[in-house]
Amino acid sequence: NEKLRQLQVNAMKCLLLLIGQCDCPDSHFSFNIDDLVLVGDSFATFLPGISLAMSRIISGDVKQGHLVTIYAIKVWYKTVGLVMADEHLVKDTCGKKMLSTEQSKLAKLIVNRTPEWVKSTGSKLDILLEKICNCTASNMHWKTRLELIELVNHLLPRCNKSFKESIGRLLEVLVGLIGDERPEVQTRCSQVLRSVSEKCIMSENKAFADVLSENLHSLTTSLPRLMRTLDDQGKLSTLRLLLGYLKLLGYKINVVLNSTAHLGRLSKALLQILEMDVTDVRIVEERRVASEVEPLQSPTELSNSNCLTKWIKPATQRKYFKYFNAEHIFALLQQICRVLGYYGNLYLLVDHFMELYQESVVYRKQAAFVINELLFGAIGIDVEVLSERETSVSIDDLKAIVTSIIEEYTSIENWHLVTSTNSECETSLKTNQPRLEDFASGSHSSYLCSTSQNLTVQDMNSNIWQICIQLEGIGYFAHVLKTEFRLLLMITLYPVLEKAGDETLFISQTAARTLVELCQACDYESLQ
């Protein structure tokens, strides 16, 4: 309850000195392993009081200053690391203590660090650790977050058996801070993560990748619920955590992806998060403007600009999602998909998301978006990783994958969709038109461009966005294959030109940009 900050700090420094863990520049004394065991035995009695007091300070008012919080964190993990160290618990000193204090009134105060005591204490400390991690990971001062990394670095290698219930939580801290805004925190976090992953073995001989896989599976299970209920900051932290797990797993992500349960959880979570908001009536209304005036930037104007001489990251229509709208959350989701494409088995991922694409119109837009980003990540474009992958995807494999995706995108049922009440689709097919029930159910055996009299504005908006995302995908694929994409112009150029003349403004503008991207990728000087 002391209000004087310097006195608080000095008191905590004194505690560190008593346990032989002070950070003074001059060495006061040196302990061997037996000495440390004796000190740990002595302070085991005071562990509940010290750990509770420090956790209250750590979760206290931010007005106390970051220095007080940092020293409270330091005392907490230094004391816990001393008393709960796996190496110290092996040495049994209980017998000697009980003999010497058997007749003493102080005997009842002696704590015997038995396996039962260690298990019980570890469970109680895990509750405090959760509280400490939750309030410190989001602390505004970067030095406090940096000290949290030191807590993990101190406890994880020393107490992975006695603290086995907390391993997932400790790893979660590192993974969550890998994308911290401060470079000092990012750098230190990367160093600790690399050190931990190199040791590979966690408690009970469980592989490091297995622990990460379990945490990843648990996170993807709760991800849709979290994205619906959390605020933007919470969503950002959750997605950073997911991205961190994928980066940490690296090429070992394929072990996770080969599990049907893991892949299903991850893919459905991504598709639910990326569900788009298609209620904006302006998307349909803007086609009226497009039919009366020229598009803002026609293909001819684009071809005369400097954008054909140097590749620029493809511009896309601003998308609005059901569960978020912040651009930085969208950028994180793009990174997640690209990291998957970089490390993962591309054939497996594309096949899986293409199945979801074909499964239902509910998933189609999101699945197409993920597929586009997977291909971008596969060649390492604008993707941030911690380690290099084992093998890269060959150009022949990429060409085969891209060809199959484009054929699916430009098929009649996915390309000629109803985008207005007087859509050309209504008159282009006079015979064998399917029922609207087939369209609503996502059937692929019939044409989707049937009569539109019962379609809502949301249905037409959804179709517009699907076509735009598929057009953006074709532009992405061109940059993936570069000049090799020239061989695919036979199957892509006419469909894209057709959409460039579409009366829906969103579609025509997206198609115009796609044409420019085709020119850039294929190394043509102009659209003409």
Short mmCIF file of C-alpha atoms in Angstrom, two decimals:
data_model
loop_
_atom_site.label_atom_id
_atom_site.label_comp_id
_atom_site.label_asym_id
_atom_site.label_seq_id
_atom_site.Cartn_x
_atom_site.Cartn_y
_atom_site.Cartn_z
CA ASN A 1 0.00 0.00 0.00
CA GLU A 2 3.05 2.28 -0.03
CA LYS A 3 2.49 5.35 -2.23
CA LEU A 4 6.11 6.49 -2.56
CA ARG A 5 7.34 4.87 -5.75
CA GLN A 6 11.03 4.87 -4.93
CA LEU A 7 10.37 3.20 -1.59
CA GLN A 8 8.33 0.52 -3.32
CA VAL A 9 11.12 -0.11 -5.81
CA ASN A 10 13.77 -0.25 -3.07
CA ALA A 11 11.67 -2.73 -1.06
CA MET A 12 11.41 -5.01 -4.10
CA LYS A 13 15.13 -4.67 -4.77
CA CYS A 14 15.71 -5.80 -1.19
CA LEU A 15 13.56 -8.88 -1.80
CA LEU A 16 15.62 -9.70 -4.90
CA LEU A 17 18.80 -9.36 -2.82
CA LEU A 18 17.46 -11.73 -0.14
CA ILE A 19 16.82 -14.48 -2.67
CA GLY A 20 20.18 -13.89 -4.35
CA GLN A 21 18.59 -12.66 -7.61
CA CYS A 22 19.40 -8.95 -7.52
CA ASP A 23 20.35 -7.10 -10.69
CA CYS A 24 23.09 -5.00 -9.10
CA PRO A 25 26.20 -4.39 -11.24
CA ASP A 26 28.45 -5.64 -8.42
CA SER A 27 28.27 -9.28 -7.38
CA HIS A 28 27.57 -9.51 -3.62
CA PHE A 29 27.87 -13.28 -3.42
CA SER A 30 27.68 -16.39 -5.56
CA PHE A 31 25.52 -19.44 -4.91
CA ASN A 32 26.14 -23.01 -5.99
CA ILE A 33 23.27 -25.38 -6.68
CA ASP A 34 23.06 -26.62 -3.07
CA ASP A 35 22.90 -23.06 -1.76
CA LEU A 36 20.09 -22.23 -4.18
CA VAL A 37 18.18 -25.31 -3.04
CA LEU A 38 18.42 -24.14 0.58
CA VAL A 39 17.28 -20.63 -0.32
CA GLY A 40 14.41 -22.10 -2.34
CA ASP A 41 13.40 -24.27 0.63
CA SER A 42 13.38 -21.22 2.88
CA PHE A 43 11.37 -19.01 0.55
CA ALA A 44 8.85 -21.75 -0.32
CA THR A 45 7.14 -20.78 2.94
CA PHE A 46 6.81 -17.17 1.79
CA LEU A 47 5.88 -17.94 -1.84
CA PRO A 48 2.09 -17.47 -1.40
CA GLY A 49 2.49 -14.06 0.24
CA ILE A 50 5.13 -12.78 -2.18
CA SER A 51 3.33 -14.01 -5.31
CA LEU A 52 -0.03 -12.57 -4.22
CA ALA A 53 1.44 -9.22 -3.19
CA MET A 54 3.38 -8.83 -6.45
CA SER A 55 0.39 -9.82 -8.59
CA ARG A 56 -1.70 -7.14 -6.89
CA ILE A 57 0.94 -4.52 -7.68
CA ILE A 58 1.24 -5.72 -11.30
CA SER A 59 -2.51 -5.49 -11.85
CA GLY A 60 -2.78 -2.24 -9.89
CA ASP A 61 -3.37 1.32 -11.02
CA VAL A 62 -1.27 2.36 -14.03
CA LYS A 63 -0.63 5.67 -12.25
CA GLN A 64 1.91 3.88 -10.05
CA GLY A 65 4.38 4.07 -12.95
CA HIS A 66 5.97 1.44 -15.15
CA LEU A 67 9.10 1.05 -12.96
CA VAL A 68 7.08 -0.25 -10.00
CA THR A 69 5.26 -2.71 -12.28
CA ILE A 70 8.51 -3.91 -13.84
CA TYR A 71 10.12 -4.65 -10.48
CA ALA A 72 6.96 -6.40 -9.25
CA ILE A 73 7.09 -8.66 -12.34
CA LYS A 74 10.79 -9.27 -11.73
CA VAL A 75 10.30 -10.25 -8.08
CA TRP A 76 7.39 -12.52 -9.03
CA TYR A 77 9.20 -14.59 -11.65
CA LYS A 78 12.55 -14.63 -9.83
CA THR A 79 10.93 -15.95 -6.64
CA VAL A 80 8.71 -18.45 -8.47
CA GLY A 81 11.64 -19.54 -10.64
CA LEU A 82 13.76 -20.18 -7.54
CA VAL A 83 11.16 -22.12 -5.56
CA MET A 84 9.63 -24.07 -8.48
CA ALA A 85 12.82 -24.78 -10.46
CA ASP A 86 12.79 -28.38 -11.76
CA GLU A 87 16.47 -28.83 -11.03
CA HIS A 88 16.07 -27.82 -7.36
CA LEU A 89 13.06 -30.03 -6.77
CA VAL A 90 15.06 -33.14 -7.64
CA LYS A 91 17.29 -32.68 -4.61
CA ASP A 92 15.54 -33.86 -1.46
CA THR A 93 16.45 -31.80 1.59
CA CYS A 94 13.25 -32.41 3.49
CA GLY A 95 14.69 -35.13 5.69
CA LYS A 96 17.50 -32.99 7.09
CA LYS A 97 15.19 -30.09 7.84
CA MET A 98 12.61 -32.17 9.62
CA LEU A 99 15.24 -33.80 11.80
CA SER A 100 16.71 -30.50 12.87
CA THR A 101 13.38 -28.83 13.53
CA GLU A 102 11.32 -31.76 14.67
CA GLN A 103 10.94 -30.51 18.22
CA SER A 104 10.75 -26.87 17.25
CA LYS A 105 7.60 -24.79 17.23
CA LEU A 106 8.70 -23.55 13.80
CA ALA A 107 8.48 -27.03 12.29
CA LYS A 108 4.91 -26.44 11.11
CA LEU A 109 6.09 -23.46 9.06
CA ILE A 110 8.52 -25.55 7.03
CA VAL A 111 7.26 -26.35 3.55
CA ASN A 112 8.27 -29.68 2.07
CA ARG A 113 8.43 -29.37 -1.70
CA THR A 114 6.87 -32.75 -2.38
CA PRO A 115 5.36 -33.67 -5.78
CA GLU A 116 1.88 -33.11 -4.32
CA TRP A 117 2.86 -29.65 -3.06
CA VAL A 118 4.43 -28.78 -6.42
CA LYS A 119 1.29 -29.82 -8.32
CA SER A 120 -1.03 -27.90 -6.01
CA THR A 121 1.16 -24.79 -5.98
CA GLY A 122 1.60 -24.87 -9.76
CA SER A 123 -2.19 -24.82 -10.25
CA LYS A 124 -2.58 -21.85 -7.91
CA LEU A 125 0.29 -19.94 -9.52
CA ASP A 126 -1.26 -20.54 -12.95
CA ILE A 127 -4.29 -18.50 -11.86
CA LEU A 128 -2.05 -15.61 -10.84
CA LEU A 129 -0.01 -15.98 -14.02
CA GLU A 130 -3.14 -15.67 -16.15
CA LYS A 131 -4.03 -12.45 -14.36
CA ILE A 132 -0.49 -11.08 -14.77
CA CYS A 133 -0.30 -11.96 -18.49
CA ASN A 134 -3.72 -10.49 -19.31
CA CYS A 135 -3.04 -7.11 -17.72
CA THR A 136 0.63 -6.82 -18.73
CA ALA A 137 0.40 -7.93 -22.37
CA SER A 138 -1.77 -4.90 -23.11
CA ASN A 139 0.16 -2.48 -20.89
CA MET A 140 0.76 0.83 -22.62
CA HIS A 141 4.45 1.06 -21.67
CA TRP A 142 6.68 -1.07 -23.86
CA LYS A 143 9.23 -1.74 -21.10
CA THR A 144 6.54 -3.47 -19.07
CA ARG A 145 5.71 -5.73 -22.04
CA LEU A 146 9.43 -6.36 -22.45
CA GLU A 147 9.68 -7.52 -18.82
CA LEU A 148 6.79 -9.91 -19.45
CA ILE A 149 8.93 -11.54 -22.15
CA GLU A 150 11.72 -11.89 -19.60
CA LEU A 151 9.25 -13.61 -17.26
CA VAL A 152 8.53 -16.21 -19.95
CA ASN A 153 12.22 -16.57 -20.79
CA HIS A 154 13.02 -17.19 -17.10
CA LEU A 155 10.24 -19.64 -16.26
CA LEU A 156 9.84 -21.68 -19.43
CA PRO A 157 13.25 -23.42 -19.43
CA ARG A 158 13.51 -23.69 -15.62
CA CYS A 159 10.02 -24.79 -14.62
CA ASN A 160 8.54 -26.63 -17.57
CA LYS A 161 7.73 -29.68 -15.43
CA SER A 162 6.49 -27.99 -12.28
CA PHE A 163 4.70 -25.37 -14.38
CA LYS A 164 3.40 -27.71 -17.07
CA GLU A 165 -0.16 -26.36 -16.84
CA SER A 166 1.15 -22.91 -17.73
CA ILE A 167 3.29 -23.79 -20.75
CA GLY A 168 0.52 -22.98 -23.21
CA ARG A 169 -0.11 -19.64 -21.51
CA LEU A 170 3.58 -18.72 -21.51
CA LEU A 171 3.89 -19.54 -25.20
CA GLU A 172 0.75 -17.54 -25.88
CA VAL A 173 2.43 -14.46 -24.39
CA LEU A 174 5.38 -14.78 -26.76
CA VAL A 175 3.22 -15.43 -29.77
CA GLY A 176 0.99 -12.46 -28.96
CA LEU A 177 3.93 -10.06 -28.61
CA ILE A 178 5.77 -11.15 -31.76
CA GLY A 179 3.83 -8.48 -33.66
CA ASP A 180 4.26 -5.74 -31.06
CA GLU A 181 4.46 -2.18 -32.34
CA ARG A 182 7.80 -1.55 -30.59
CA PRO A 183 10.85 -2.99 -32.39
CA GLU A 184 12.62 -3.63 -29.06
CA VAL A 185 9.79 -5.89 -27.93
CA GLN A 186 9.58 -7.63 -31.33
CA THR A 187 13.33 -8.31 -31.42
CA ARG A 188 13.53 -9.69 -27.90
CA CYS A 189 10.40 -11.77 -28.41
CA SER A 190 11.85 -13.29 -31.59
CA GLN A 191 15.09 -14.15 -29.76
CA VAL A 192 13.24 -15.90 -26.94
CA LEU A 193 10.95 -17.74 -29.33
CA ARG A 194 13.89 -18.97 -31.36
CA SER A 195 15.64 -20.11 -28.19
CA VAL A 196 12.54 -21.97 -27.00
CA SER A 197 11.82 -23.60 -30.36
CA GLU A 198 15.42 -24.79 -30.71
CA LYS A 199 15.11 -26.77 -27.48
CA CYS A 200 12.01 -28.37 -29.01
CA ILE A 201 11.11 -30.58 -26.05
CA MET A 202 8.54 -29.40 -23.56
CA SER A 203 7.07 -31.12 -20.49
CA GLU A 204 6.28 -34.84 -20.62
CA ASN A 205 8.44 -35.23 -23.73
CA LYS A 206 5.86 -33.37 -25.75
CA ALA A 207 7.28 -31.82 -28.90
CA PHE A 208 7.26 -28.04 -29.17
CA ALA A 209 5.25 -28.27 -32.40
CA ASP A 210 2.64 -30.44 -30.63
CA VAL A 211 2.13 -27.81 -27.94
CA LEU A 212 1.74 -25.11 -30.59
CA SER A 213 -0.65 -27.32 -32.58
CA GLU A 214 -2.87 -27.88 -29.56
CA ASN A 215 -2.92 -24.18 -28.78
CA LEU A 216 -3.68 -23.38 -32.42
CA HIS A 217 -6.56 -25.85 -32.49
CA SER A 218 -7.97 -24.41 -29.28
CA LEU A 219 -7.70 -20.87 -30.64
CA THR A 220 -9.34 -21.65 -34.00
CA THR A 221 -12.20 -23.35 -32.16
CA SER A 222 -13.04 -20.18 -30.23
CA LEU A 223 -12.02 -17.71 -32.97
CA PRO A 224 -15.47 -17.07 -34.54
CA ARG A 225 -17.00 -16.42 -31.11
CA LEU A 226 -14.14 -14.09 -30.14
CA MET A 227 -14.44 -12.13 -33.38
CA ARG A 228 -18.15 -11.62 -32.74
CA THR A 229 -17.83 -10.50 -29.12
CA LEU A 230 -14.48 -8.70 -28.71
CA ASP A 231 -13.76 -5.06 -29.47
CA ASP A 232 -11.31 -4.11 -32.23
CA GLN A 233 -8.30 -4.24 -29.90
CA GLY A 234 -9.29 -7.69 -28.69
CA LYS A 235 -9.80 -8.90 -32.25
CA LEU A 236 -6.41 -7.53 -33.21
CA SER A 237 -4.69 -9.32 -30.32
CA THR A 238 -6.47 -12.59 -31.12
CA LEU A 239 -5.48 -12.50 -34.80
CA ARG A 240 -1.89 -11.60 -33.91
CA LEU A 241 -1.89 -14.69 -31.71
CA LEU A 242 -3.12 -16.84 -34.60
CA LEU A 243 -0.53 -15.36 -36.96
CA GLY A 244 2.20 -15.93 -34.38
CA TYR A 245 1.32 -19.63 -34.04
CA LEU A 246 1.45 -20.08 -37.82
CA LYS A 247 4.82 -18.31 -38.06
CA LEU A 248 6.23 -20.34 -35.19
CA LEU A 249 5.12 -23.64 -36.66
CA GLY A 250 6.70 -22.69 -39.98
CA TYR A 251 6.96 -25.64 -42.36
CA LYS A 252 5.68 -27.88 -39.55
CA ILE A 253 2.27 -26.36 -40.20
CA ASN A 254 1.77 -29.19 -42.69
CA VAL A 255 1.54 -31.63 -39.78
CA VAL A 256 -1.44 -29.62 -38.57
CA LEU A 257 -2.95 -29.23 -42.03
CA ASN A 258 -2.78 -32.98 -42.66
CA SER A 259 -5.26 -33.41 -39.81
CA THR A 260 -8.80 -33.13 -41.15
CA ALA A 261 -10.06 -31.78 -37.83
CA HIS A 262 -7.37 -29.08 -37.58
CA LEU A 263 -7.72 -27.98 -41.20
CA GLY A 264 -11.51 -27.94 -40.95
CA ARG A 265 -11.46 -25.79 -37.81
CA LEU A 266 -8.95 -23.35 -39.27
CA SER A 267 -10.70 -22.98 -42.62
CA LYS A 268 -14.20 -22.59 -41.20
CA ALA A 269 -12.90 -20.03 -38.69
CA LEU A 270 -11.35 -17.97 -41.50
CA LEU A 271 -14.48 -18.17 -43.63
CA GLN A 272 -16.73 -17.08 -40.77
CA ILE A 273 -14.47 -14.15 -39.87
CA LEU A 274 -14.30 -13.01 -43.50
CA GLU A 275 -18.08 -12.99 -43.97
CA MET A 276 -18.85 -9.82 -45.90
CA ASP A 277 -21.48 -7.19 -45.24
CA VAL A 278 -23.60 -7.12 -48.40
CA THR A 279 -26.42 -4.89 -47.15
CA ASP A 280 -25.13 -1.65 -48.71
CA VAL A 281 -27.64 -0.70 -51.39
CA ARG A 282 -25.15 1.72 -52.99
CA ILE A 283 -23.24 -1.15 -54.56
CA VAL A 284 -26.22 -1.93 -56.77
CA GLU A 285 -27.21 1.71 -57.23
CA GLU A 286 -23.80 2.74 -58.55
CA ARG A 287 -24.37 0.70 -61.68
CA ARG A 288 -26.86 3.41 -62.70
CA VAL A 289 -24.09 6.00 -62.60
CA ALA A 290 -21.86 3.72 -64.61
CA SER A 291 -24.44 3.42 -67.37
CA GLU A 292 -24.67 7.20 -67.71
CA VAL A 293 -21.06 8.35 -67.40
CA GLU A 294 -17.65 6.98 -68.18
CA PRO A 295 -15.83 5.08 -65.43
CA LEU A 296 -13.51 7.20 -63.32
CA GLN A 297 -10.46 5.51 -64.73
CA SER A 298 -10.86 3.69 -68.02
CA PRO A 299 -8.45 1.04 -69.34
CA THR A 300 -7.16 3.51 -71.92
CA GLU A 301 -6.33 6.08 -69.26
CA LEU A 302 -4.67 3.43 -67.15
CA SER A 303 -2.57 2.23 -70.06
CA ASN A 304 -1.22 5.71 -70.68
CA SER A 305 -0.09 6.13 -67.08
CA ASN A 306 3.19 5.16 -65.48
CA CYS A 307 1.66 2.21 -63.65
CA LEU A 308 2.58 -0.18 -66.48
CA THR A 309 6.29 0.54 -66.12
CA LYS A 310 6.60 -0.54 -62.50
CA TRP A 311 4.63 -3.09 -60.55
CA ILE A 312 2.56 -1.68 -57.75
CA LYS A 313 0.69 -3.75 -55.20
CA PRO A 314 -2.73 -4.41 -56.77
CA ALA A 315 -5.41 -1.96 -55.70
CA THR A 316 -8.67 -3.51 -54.61
CA GLN A 317 -12.15 -2.32 -53.82
CA ARG A 318 -12.64 -1.42 -50.16
CA LYS A 319 -14.44 -4.36 -48.58
CA TYR A 320 -16.80 -4.25 -45.63
CA PHE A 321 -17.08 -7.21 -43.32
CA LYS A 322 -19.77 -8.32 -40.93
CA TYR A 323 -17.61 -8.59 -37.82
CA PHE A 324 -14.98 -5.88 -38.38
CA ASN A 325 -14.18 -2.88 -40.57
CA ALA A 326 -10.73 -1.79 -39.39
CA GLU A 327 -8.10 -1.91 -42.13
CA HIS A 328 -5.38 -3.23 -39.80
CA ILE A 329 -7.54 -6.24 -38.92
CA PHE A 330 -8.07 -6.93 -42.62
CA ALA A 331 -4.30 -6.63 -43.21
CA LEU A 332 -3.68 -9.18 -40.44
CA LEU A 333 -6.10 -11.63 -42.06
CA GLN A 334 -4.28 -11.19 -45.37
CA GLN A 335 -1.00 -12.00 -43.62
CA ILE A 336 -2.51 -15.10 -42.02
CA CYS A 337 -3.62 -16.42 -45.41
CA ARG A 338 -0.27 -15.60 -47.02
CA VAL A 339 1.74 -17.27 -44.27
CA LEU A 340 -0.43 -20.36 -44.78
CA GLY A 341 0.33 -20.23 -48.50
CA TYR A 342 4.04 -19.73 -47.86
CA TYR A 343 4.55 -22.66 -45.48
CA GLY A 344 1.61 -24.93 -46.25
CA ASN A 345 1.03 -27.62 -48.84
CA LEU A 346 -0.43 -25.46 -51.60
CA TYR A 347 -2.20 -28.31 -53.42
CA LEU A 348 -3.90 -29.40 -50.18
CA LEU A 349 -4.93 -25.88 -49.20
CA VAL A 350 -6.25 -24.87 -52.62
CA ASP A 351 -8.17 -28.15 -53.01
CA HIS A 352 -9.70 -27.74 -49.55
CA PHE A 353 -10.80 -24.14 -50.03
CA MET A 354 -11.99 -24.88 -53.56
CA GLU A 355 -14.24 -27.58 -52.11
CA LEU A 356 -15.65 -25.00 -49.70
CA TYR A 357 -16.02 -22.59 -52.64
CA GLN A 358 -18.09 -25.16 -54.51
CA GLU A 359 -19.99 -26.28 -51.42
CA SER A 360 -22.22 -23.25 -50.93
CA VAL A 361 -22.75 -19.66 -52.00
CA VAL A 362 -22.39 -18.76 -48.32
CA TYR A 363 -18.66 -19.57 -48.43
CA ARG A 364 -17.89 -18.64 -52.01
CA LYS A 365 -16.64 -15.07 -51.62
CA GLN A 366 -14.54 -15.80 -48.55
CA ALA A 367 -13.07 -18.96 -50.06
CA ALA A 368 -12.10 -17.08 -53.23
CA PHE A 369 -10.46 -14.36 -51.14
CA VAL A 370 -8.43 -16.93 -49.16
CA ILE A 371 -7.38 -18.76 -52.35
CA ASN A 372 -6.15 -15.49 -53.89
CA GLU A 373 -4.06 -14.70 -50.83
CA LEU A 374 -2.70 -18.27 -50.61
CA LEU A 375 -1.24 -17.94 -54.10
CA PHE A 376 0.25 -14.55 -53.27
CA GLY A 377 1.89 -16.00 -50.18
CA ALA A 378 3.13 -19.07 -52.04
CA ILE A 379 5.68 -17.00 -53.94
CA GLY A 380 6.57 -14.86 -50.93
CA ILE A 381 4.95 -11.60 -52.04
CA ASP A 382 4.37 -9.21 -49.14
CA VAL A 383 4.56 -11.96 -46.52
CA GLU A 384 6.42 -11.73 -43.20
CA VAL A 385 7.93 -14.96 -41.83
CA LEU A 386 10.31 -15.99 -39.05
CA SER A 387 12.13 -18.74 -40.96
CA GLU A 388 12.57 -19.96 -44.50
CA ARG A 389 10.46 -22.83 -45.80
CA GLU A 390 11.99 -26.14 -46.79
CA THR A 391 10.99 -26.10 -50.46
CA SER A 392 9.39 -23.61 -52.81
CA VAL A 393 6.54 -24.30 -55.20
CA SER A 394 7.73 -24.86 -58.76
CA ILE A 395 6.46 -22.67 -61.59
CA ASP A 396 4.87 -25.71 -63.28
CA ASP A 397 2.90 -26.53 -60.14
CA LEU A 398 1.82 -22.91 -59.80
CA LYS A 399 0.71 -22.85 -63.43
CA ALA A 400 -1.37 -26.01 -62.98
CA ILE A 401 -2.99 -24.68 -59.81
CA VAL A 402 -3.73 -21.25 -61.32
CA THR A 403 -5.22 -22.80 -64.46
CA SER A 404 -7.66 -24.93 -62.48
CA ILE A 405 -8.70 -21.97 -60.31
CA ILE A 406 -9.28 -19.67 -63.29
CA GLU A 407 -11.37 -22.33 -65.03
CA GLU A 408 -13.55 -22.55 -61.94
CA TYR A 409 -13.78 -18.76 -61.54
CA THR A 410 -14.77 -18.13 -65.17
CA SER A 411 -17.20 -21.03 -65.47
CA ILE A 412 -20.73 -19.99 -66.44
CA GLU A 413 -22.22 -20.63 -63.02
CA ASN A 414 -19.59 -18.50 -61.23
CA TRP A 415 -18.99 -15.74 -63.77
CA HIS A 416 -22.37 -14.84 -65.26
CA LEU A 417 -24.19 -13.92 -62.07
CA VAL A 418 -27.25 -11.77 -61.65
CA THR A 419 -26.15 -8.29 -60.57
CA SER A 420 -29.29 -6.26 -61.32
CA THR A 421 -32.98 -6.66 -61.99
CA ASN A 422 -32.44 -6.14 -65.71
CA SER A 423 -29.27 -8.18 -65.91
CA GLU A 424 -28.14 -9.42 -69.26
CA CYS A 425 -28.23 -12.91 -67.81
CA GLU A 426 -32.00 -12.83 -67.94
CA THR A 427 -32.03 -12.73 -71.71
CA SER A 428 -28.77 -14.48 -72.60
CA LEU A 429 -30.07 -17.94 -71.85
CA LYS A 430 -33.49 -18.62 -73.28
CA THR A 431 -33.72 -22.30 -72.58
CA ASN A 432 -32.96 -24.80 -69.87
CA GLN A 433 -32.94 -22.13 -67.18
CA PRO A 434 -32.82 -23.53 -63.65
CA ARG A 435 -35.05 -22.60 -60.77
CA LEU A 436 -34.13 -19.96 -58.24
CA GLU A 437 -33.98 -22.68 -55.58
CA ASP A 438 -30.93 -24.09 -57.40
CA PHE A 439 -29.24 -20.71 -57.26
CA ALA A 440 -29.97 -20.25 -53.56
CA SER A 441 -28.64 -23.70 -52.70
CA GLY A 442 -25.40 -23.18 -54.61
CA SER A 443 -26.01 -25.99 -57.11
CA HIS A 444 -23.24 -26.35 -59.70
CA SER A 445 -25.16 -28.48 -62.14
CA SER A 446 -27.23 -25.56 -63.33
CA TYR A 447 -26.70 -22.00 -64.44
CA LEU A 448 -26.73 -19.35 -61.77
CA CYS A 449 -27.75 -16.58 -64.13
CA SER A 450 -31.41 -17.40 -64.09
CA THR A 451 -34.34 -15.08 -63.67
CA SER A 452 -33.69 -12.53 -60.94
CA GLN A 453 -37.22 -11.52 -60.00
CA ASN A 454 -36.97 -12.97 -56.48
CA LEU A 455 -33.39 -11.92 -55.71
CA THR A 456 -32.87 -9.35 -52.98
CA VAL A 457 -30.42 -6.45 -53.01
CA GLN A 458 -28.19 -8.50 -50.69
CA ASP A 459 -28.14 -11.37 -53.19
CA MET A 460 -27.11 -9.06 -56.03
CA ASN A 461 -24.50 -7.32 -53.87
CA SER A 462 -23.10 -10.73 -52.97
CA ASN A 463 -22.84 -11.63 -56.66
CA ILE A 464 -21.12 -8.33 -57.44
CA TRP A 465 -18.55 -8.91 -54.71
CA GLN A 466 -17.95 -12.47 -55.85
CA ILE A 467 -17.18 -11.33 -59.39
CA CYS A 468 -14.91 -8.53 -58.10
CA ILE A 469 -12.95 -10.91 -55.83
CA GLN A 470 -12.53 -13.36 -58.72
CA LEU A 471 -11.31 -10.53 -60.98
CA GLU A 472 -8.83 -9.47 -58.29
CA GLY A 473 -7.70 -13.08 -58.09
CA ILE A 474 -6.92 -13.20 -61.79
CA GLY A 475 -4.76 -10.10 -61.36
CA TYR A 476 -3.02 -11.77 -58.41
CA PHE A 477 -2.38 -14.93 -60.40
CA ALA A 478 -0.84 -12.91 -63.23
CA HIS A 479 1.73 -11.47 -60.83
CA VAL A 480 2.37 -14.94 -59.43
CA LEU A 481 3.24 -16.37 -62.87
CA LYS A 482 4.58 -13.16 -64.48
CA THR A 483 5.33 -13.69 -68.19
CA GLU A 484 4.31 -17.35 -67.90
CA PHE A 485 0.76 -16.05 -67.58
CA ARG A 486 0.77 -15.19 -71.31
CA LEU A 487 -0.15 -18.80 -72.01
CA LEU A 488 -3.32 -18.33 -69.96
CA LEU A 489 -4.50 -15.18 -71.73
CA MET A 490 -6.53 -17.36 -74.08
CA ILE A 491 -8.83 -18.37 -71.24
CA THR A 492 -8.76 -15.15 -69.19
CA LEU A 493 -8.61 -12.15 -71.51
CA TYR A 494 -12.10 -12.36 -73.00
CA PRO A 495 -13.89 -12.90 -69.65
CA VAL A 496 -12.02 -9.94 -68.13
CA LEU A 497 -12.74 -7.69 -71.15
CA GLU A 498 -16.38 -8.67 -70.91
CA LYS A 499 -16.51 -7.53 -67.29
CA ALA A 500 -14.65 -4.31 -68.13
CA GLY A 501 -17.75 -3.34 -70.12
CA ASP A 502 -20.16 -4.36 -67.38
CA GLU A 503 -22.70 -1.74 -66.43
CA THR A 504 -22.08 -2.33 -62.72
CA LEU A 505 -19.51 0.24 -61.62
CA PHE A 506 -17.74 -1.96 -59.06
CA ILE A 507 -17.26 -4.75 -61.59
CA SER A 508 -16.11 -2.57 -64.48
CA GLN A 509 -13.57 -0.70 -62.37
CA THR A 510 -12.16 -3.92 -60.90
CA ALA A 511 -11.92 -5.47 -64.39
CA ALA A 512 -10.11 -2.35 -65.67
CA ARG A 513 -7.51 -2.68 -62.91
CA THR A 514 -7.19 -6.39 -63.62
CA LEU A 515 -6.42 -5.65 -67.28
CA VAL A 516 -3.63 -3.32 -66.23
CA GLU A 517 -2.24 -5.97 -63.89
CA LEU A 518 -2.26 -8.49 -66.74
CA CYS A 519 -0.24 -6.06 -68.85
CA GLN A 520 2.24 -5.46 -66.05
CA ALA A 521 2.71 -9.15 -65.30
CA CYS A 522 3.01 -10.19 -68.93
CA ASP A 523 5.43 -7.32 -69.64
CA TYR A 524 3.30 -5.56 -72.25
CA GLU A 525 3.77 -1.84 -72.80
CA SER A 526 0.11 -0.92 -73.12
CA LEU A 527 -3.38 -2.38 -73.17
CA GLN A 528 -3.63 -1.79 -76.93
#
